[in-house]
Tab-separated table of C-alpha atoms in Angstrom:
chain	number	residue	atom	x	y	z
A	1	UNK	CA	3.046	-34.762	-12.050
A	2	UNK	CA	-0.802	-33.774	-11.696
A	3	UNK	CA	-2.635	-30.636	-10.433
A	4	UNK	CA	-3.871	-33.280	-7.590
A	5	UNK	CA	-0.628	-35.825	-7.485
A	6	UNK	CA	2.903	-36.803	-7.510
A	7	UNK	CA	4.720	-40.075	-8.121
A	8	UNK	CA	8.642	-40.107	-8.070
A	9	UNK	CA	10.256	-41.406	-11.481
A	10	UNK	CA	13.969	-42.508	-12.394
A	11	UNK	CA	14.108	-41.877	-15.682
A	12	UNK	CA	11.970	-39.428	-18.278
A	13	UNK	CA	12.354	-40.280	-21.980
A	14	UNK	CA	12.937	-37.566	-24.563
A	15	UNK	CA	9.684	-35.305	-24.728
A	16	UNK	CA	7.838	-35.520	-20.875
A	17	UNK	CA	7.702	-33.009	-18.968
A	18	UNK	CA	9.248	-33.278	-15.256
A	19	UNK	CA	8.704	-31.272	-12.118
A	20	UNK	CA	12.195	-30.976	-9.865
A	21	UNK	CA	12.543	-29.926	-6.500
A	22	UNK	CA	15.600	-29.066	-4.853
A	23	UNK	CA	17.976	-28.039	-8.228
A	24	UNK	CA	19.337	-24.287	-7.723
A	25	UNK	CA	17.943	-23.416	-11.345
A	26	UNK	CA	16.216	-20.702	-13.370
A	27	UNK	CA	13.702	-20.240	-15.890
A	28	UNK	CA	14.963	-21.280	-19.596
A	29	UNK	CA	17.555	-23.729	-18.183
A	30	UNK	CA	18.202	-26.904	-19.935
A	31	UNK	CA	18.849	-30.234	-18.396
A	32	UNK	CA	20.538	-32.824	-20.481
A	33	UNK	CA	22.635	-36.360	-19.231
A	34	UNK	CA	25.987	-35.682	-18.345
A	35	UNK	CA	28.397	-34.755	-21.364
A	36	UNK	CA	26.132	-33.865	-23.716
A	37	UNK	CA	26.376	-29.499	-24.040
A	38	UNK	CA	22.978	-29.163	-25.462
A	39	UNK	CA	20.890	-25.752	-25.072
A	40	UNK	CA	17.396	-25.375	-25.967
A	41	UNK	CA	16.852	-21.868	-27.655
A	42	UNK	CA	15.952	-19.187	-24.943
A	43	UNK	CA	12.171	-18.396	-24.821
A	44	UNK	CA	11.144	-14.706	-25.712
A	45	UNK	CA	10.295	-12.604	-22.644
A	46	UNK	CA	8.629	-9.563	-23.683
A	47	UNK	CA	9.486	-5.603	-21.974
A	48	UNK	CA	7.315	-5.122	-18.788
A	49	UNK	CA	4.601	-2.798	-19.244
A	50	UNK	CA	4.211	-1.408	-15.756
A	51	UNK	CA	6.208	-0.197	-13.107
A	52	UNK	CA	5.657	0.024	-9.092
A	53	UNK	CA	8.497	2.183	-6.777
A	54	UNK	CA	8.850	-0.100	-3.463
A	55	UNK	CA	11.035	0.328	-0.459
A	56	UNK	CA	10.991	-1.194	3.068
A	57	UNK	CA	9.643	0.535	6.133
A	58	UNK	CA	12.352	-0.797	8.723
A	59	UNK	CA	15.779	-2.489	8.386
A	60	UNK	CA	14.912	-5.924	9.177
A	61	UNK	CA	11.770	-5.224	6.299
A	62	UNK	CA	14.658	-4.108	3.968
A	63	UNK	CA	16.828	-7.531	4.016
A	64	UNK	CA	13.786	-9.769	3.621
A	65	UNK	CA	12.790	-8.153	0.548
A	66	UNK	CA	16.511	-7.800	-0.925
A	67	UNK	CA	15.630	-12.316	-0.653
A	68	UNK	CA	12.336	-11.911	-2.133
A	69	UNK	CA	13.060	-9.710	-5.666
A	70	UNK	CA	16.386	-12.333	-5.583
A	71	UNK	CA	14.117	-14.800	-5.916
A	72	UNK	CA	11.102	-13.707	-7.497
A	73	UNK	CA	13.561	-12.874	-10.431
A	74	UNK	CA	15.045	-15.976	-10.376
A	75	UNK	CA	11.849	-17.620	-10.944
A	76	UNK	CA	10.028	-15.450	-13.199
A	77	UNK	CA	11.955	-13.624	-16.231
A	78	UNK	CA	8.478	-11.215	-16.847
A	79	UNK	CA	9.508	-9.865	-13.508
A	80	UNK	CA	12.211	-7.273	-13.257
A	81	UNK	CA	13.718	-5.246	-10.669
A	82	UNK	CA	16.406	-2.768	-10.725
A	83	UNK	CA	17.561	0.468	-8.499
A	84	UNK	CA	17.202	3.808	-9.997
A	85	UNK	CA	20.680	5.619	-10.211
A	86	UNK	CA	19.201	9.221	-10.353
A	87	UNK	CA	16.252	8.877	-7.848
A	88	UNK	CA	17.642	6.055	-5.508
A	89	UNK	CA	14.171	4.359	-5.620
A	90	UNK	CA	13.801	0.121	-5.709
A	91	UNK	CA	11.471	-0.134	-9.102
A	92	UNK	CA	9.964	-2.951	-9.575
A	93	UNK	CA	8.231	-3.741	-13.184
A	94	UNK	CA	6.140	-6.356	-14.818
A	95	UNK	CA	3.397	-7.493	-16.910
A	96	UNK	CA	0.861	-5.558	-15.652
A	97	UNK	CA	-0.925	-4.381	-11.843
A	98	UNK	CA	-2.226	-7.521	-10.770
A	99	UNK	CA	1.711	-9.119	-11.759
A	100	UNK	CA	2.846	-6.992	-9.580
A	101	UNK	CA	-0.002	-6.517	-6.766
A	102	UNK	CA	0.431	-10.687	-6.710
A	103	UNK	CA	4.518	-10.341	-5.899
A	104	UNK	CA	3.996	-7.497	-3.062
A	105	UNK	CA	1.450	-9.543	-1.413
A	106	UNK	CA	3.598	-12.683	-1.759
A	107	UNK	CA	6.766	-10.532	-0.070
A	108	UNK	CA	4.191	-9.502	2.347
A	109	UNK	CA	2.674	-12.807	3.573
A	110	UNK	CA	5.863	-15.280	2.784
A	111	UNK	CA	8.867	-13.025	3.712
A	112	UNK	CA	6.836	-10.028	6.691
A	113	UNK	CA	8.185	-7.261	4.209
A	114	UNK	CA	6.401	-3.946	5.677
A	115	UNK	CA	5.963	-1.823	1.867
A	116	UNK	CA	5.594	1.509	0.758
A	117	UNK	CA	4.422	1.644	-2.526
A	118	UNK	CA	3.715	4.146	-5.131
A	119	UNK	CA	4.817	5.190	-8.540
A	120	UNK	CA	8.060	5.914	-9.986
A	121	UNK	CA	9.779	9.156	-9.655
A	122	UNK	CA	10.794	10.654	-12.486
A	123	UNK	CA	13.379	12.930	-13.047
A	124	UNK	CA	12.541	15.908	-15.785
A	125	UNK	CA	15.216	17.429	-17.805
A	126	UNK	CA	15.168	20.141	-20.634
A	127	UNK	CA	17.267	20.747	-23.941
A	128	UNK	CA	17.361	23.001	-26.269
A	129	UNK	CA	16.267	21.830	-28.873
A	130	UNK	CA	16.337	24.793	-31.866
A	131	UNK	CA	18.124	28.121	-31.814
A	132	UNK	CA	16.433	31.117	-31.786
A	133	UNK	CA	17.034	35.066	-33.177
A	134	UNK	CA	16.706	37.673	-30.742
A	135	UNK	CA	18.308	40.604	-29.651
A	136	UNK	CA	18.808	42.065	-26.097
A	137	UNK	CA	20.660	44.930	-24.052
A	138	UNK	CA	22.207	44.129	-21.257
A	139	UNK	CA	22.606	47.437	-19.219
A	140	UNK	CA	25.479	47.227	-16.364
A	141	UNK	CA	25.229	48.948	-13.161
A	142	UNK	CA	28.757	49.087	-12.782
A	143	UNK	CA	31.012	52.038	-14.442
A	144	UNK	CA	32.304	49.455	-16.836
A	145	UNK	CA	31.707	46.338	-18.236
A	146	UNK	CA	34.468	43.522	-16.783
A	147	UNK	CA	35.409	41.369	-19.484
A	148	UNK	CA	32.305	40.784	-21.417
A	149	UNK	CA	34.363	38.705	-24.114
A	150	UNK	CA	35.037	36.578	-22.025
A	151	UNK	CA	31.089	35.245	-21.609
A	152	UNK	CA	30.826	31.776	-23.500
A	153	UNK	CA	28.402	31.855	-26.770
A	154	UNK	CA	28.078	33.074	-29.895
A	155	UNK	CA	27.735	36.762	-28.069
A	156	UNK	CA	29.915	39.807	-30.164
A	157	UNK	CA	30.691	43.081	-28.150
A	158	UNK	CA	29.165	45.592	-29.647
A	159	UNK	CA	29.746	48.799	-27.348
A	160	UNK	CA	30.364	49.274	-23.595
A	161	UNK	CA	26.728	49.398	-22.639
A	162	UNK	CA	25.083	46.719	-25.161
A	163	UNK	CA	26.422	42.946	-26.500
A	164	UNK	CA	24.639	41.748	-29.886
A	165	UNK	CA	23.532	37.847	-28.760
A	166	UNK	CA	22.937	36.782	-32.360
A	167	UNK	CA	23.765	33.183	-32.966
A	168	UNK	CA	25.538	33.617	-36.220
């Protein structure tokens, strides 16, 4: 096979490389004659560098691109997709902007996907990370403290009116 032709072969010796049309295959796969279990070592795909948060604008939109990542996947292991558990976004990720720009204009023109896109949500969290001295009163408006002993920590009651909050 050429950039500008295509002539149809029976046979390709050890070494040539073949174009195949119509074999339910993905990148990486090895063909080999029948009864022979040989593997070619898998090719390294490196981490995508950039992500892109997609989702459909209608129902029919949202079916036509659940084909598209299928396949764009399929056919390209630089190209990733995945739903985010905590956000509930479609992300998709690649090798960089115009990777990706190239695969929402091909769902756009080759499967009438209608896109929103934007960036990733992310979702923040904080730990503690060190503990800390300090001391503090806590002053009840109530006659009497209920069951201060019973707060979880490293608190020890010190009187009615005040707890010690040292960690130690």
């Amino acid at each position: 096979m050429h950039a500008n032709n295509m002539e149809d072969i029976d046979y390709a010796p050890c070494g040539d490389i073949v174009a195949l049309f119509g074999v339910d295959c993905a990148s990486g796969d090895t063909f080999t004659q029948s009864g022979l279990n040989y593997s070619m070592t898998s090719m390294f795909v490196p981490e995508p560098v950039i992500s892109l948060a997609i989702s459909p604008k209608d129902k029919k939109s949202s079916e036509a691109m659940s084909k598209a990542l299928n396949r764009f996947s399929k056919e390209d292991p630089t190209f990733r997709t995945y739903v985010d558990a905590e956000s509930k976004q479609t992300i998709v990720r690649g090798m960089g902007e115009l990777h990706l720009d190239i695969y929402i204009e091909r769902m756009k023109r080759e499967y009438n996907v209608e896109l929103d896109v934007g960036m990733p949500q992310v979702a923040y969290r904080e730990a503690i990370t060190q503990s800390v001295k300090f001391d503090y009163t806590i002053k009840s408006r109530a006659a009497a403290p209920a069951n201060m002993d019973a707060w979880p920590g490293p608190w020890s009651r010190v009187s009615t009116k005040t707890m010690n909050l040292s960690t130690a």
